[in-house]
Coordinates of C-alpha atoms in Angstrom, one line a residue:
X210 CA 110.1 124.1 110.0
X211 CA 106.8 126.1 109.7
X212 CA 103.6 124.2 110.4
X213 CA 100.1 124.9 110.0
X214 CA 97.4 124.0 112.2
X215 CA 93.7 124.4 111.3
X216 CA 91.7 123.6 114.3
X217 CA 88.6 122.2 112.7
X218 CA 85.6 120.4 114.0
X219 CA 84.5 117.7 111.6
X220 CA 86.0 117.3 108.1
X221 CA 87.9 119.4 105.5
X222 CA 90.7 119.3 102.9
X223 CA 93.4 121.8 103.5
X224 CA 95.5 123.6 101.1
X225 CA 98.2 125.9 101.6
X226 CA 99.6 128.4 99.1
X227 CA 103.0 130.0 99.1
X228 CA 103.6 133.5 98.0
X229 CA 104.6 133.3 94.4
X230 CA 107.2 135.3 92.4
X231 CA 105.7 138.1 90.6
X232 CA 103.0 137.2 88.1
X233 CA 103.1 133.5 88.8
X234 CA 100.4 131.3 90.3
X235 CA 100.5 130.5 94.1
X236 CA 102.0 126.9 94.3
X237 CA 100.2 124.6 96.7
X238 CA 102.8 123.7 99.4
X239 CA 100.8 121.5 101.7
X240 CA 100.1 118.7 98.9
X241 CA 101.7 115.6 100.0
X242 CA 103.2 117.0 103.1
X243 CA 103.0 115.0 106.3
X244 CA 99.9 115.6 108.2
X245 CA 98.6 114.6 111.5
X246 CA 95.6 115.2 113.5
X247 CA 93.9 115.0 116.8
X248 CA 91.7 112.0 115.5
X249 CA 90.2 110.4 112.5
X250 CA 86.7 109.2 112.0
X251 CA 88.0 106.3 110.1
X252 CA 91.1 104.9 108.1
X253 CA 89.4 106.1 105.1
X254 CA 89.5 109.8 106.4
X255 CA 93.0 110.2 107.9
X256 CA 95.0 113.5 108.0
X257 CA 97.1 112.6 105.0
X258 CA 93.9 112.5 102.9
X259 CA 93.2 116.4 103.6
X260 CA 96.6 117.1 101.6
X261 CA 96.7 114.3 99.0
X262 CA 95.5 116.7 96.0
X263 CA 92.4 114.5 95.5
X264 CA 89.3 116.7 95.9
X265 CA 87.2 113.4 96.4
X266 CA 89.1 112.7 99.8
X267 CA 89.1 114.4 103.0
X268 CA 90.1 114.2 106.8
X269 CA 87.2 113.7 109.3
X270 CA 87.6 114.0 113.0
X271 CA 86.0 112.2 115.7
X272 CA 82.6 113.9 116.9
X273 CA 83.9 115.6 119.8
X274 CA 85.3 119.2 120.4
X275 CA 88.3 120.2 120.0
X276 CA 89.9 118.6 117.0
X277 CA 92.7 119.6 114.9
X278 CA 95.0 119.0 111.9
X279 CA 98.4 119.7 111.3
X280 CA 100.6 120.1 108.3
X281 CA 104.3 120.1 108.4
X282 CA 105.6 122.0 105.4
X283 CA 109.1 120.8 106.1
X284 CA 110.8 124.2 106.2
X285 CA 110.1 127.9 106.7
X286 CA 107.5 129.4 104.0
X287 CA 105.6 132.5 103.2
X288 CA 102.0 131.5 103.3
X289 CA 99.7 133.7 101.0
X290 CA 96.5 131.8 101.5
X291 CA 94.9 128.8 103.3
X292 CA 91.8 127.1 101.7
X293 CA 89.7 125.0 103.5
X294 CA 87.1 122.9 101.5
X295 CA 84.4 121.6 104.0
X296 CA 81.9 118.9 103.6
X297 CA 78.3 119.2 104.8
X298 CA 79.5 119.4 108.4
X299 CA 81.8 122.2 108.8
X300 CA 83.3 124.1 112.0
X301 CA 81.6 127.3 112.8
X302 CA 84.6 128.3 115.0
X303 CA 88.1 127.7 114.1
X304 CA 91.6 129.0 113.9
X305 CA 94.4 128.9 111.5
X306 CA 97.8 128.9 113.3
X307 CA 101.7 128.7 112.3
X308 CA 104.5 127.6 114.2
X309 CA 108.2 127.5 113.5
X310 CA 108.8 124.6 116.1
X311 CA 105.5 122.9 116.7
X312 CA 105.2 124.3 120.3
X313 CA 104.5 127.8 120.0
X314 CA 101.6 128.7 117.9
X315 CA 100.4 132.1 116.4
X316 CA 97.1 132.7 115.3
X317 CA 96.8 134.0 111.7
X318 CA 93.1 133.7 111.4
X319 CA 90.1 133.0 113.6
X320 CA 86.5 133.0 113.2
X321 CA 83.4 132.1 115.1
X322 CA 81.1 132.6 111.9
X323 CA 82.4 130.0 109.6
X324 CA 80.0 129.3 106.6
X325 CA 81.3 125.9 105.3
X326 CA 81.7 125.3 101.7
X327 CA 85.2 126.6 100.3
X328 CA 86.8 129.3 102.9
X329 CA 89.9 131.2 101.6

């Protein structure tokens, strides 16, 4: 199983896209997949709401660092992009990581200058 972890500070929706066949749109492979997180601010902002396909819902963590969200894709996948849609509060520093076993993680992106909004 390939999993993706975005270590985010407060709140975000997470969309993962698979590499498409030639000339096809990237399918969203994270939507509806099992998601877990280090914490949730409330029942209304659980990890599952980051990948539910509804742009009006989101995951929100506790207000302490570090926090993370993990999406289990269920199988190995080639990821072409990750989209983070932040609310007003956002992480300035975060990493996107992948793992085939949920134990050993590889950074595929890291920043200390996150700008909020929608980051691809």
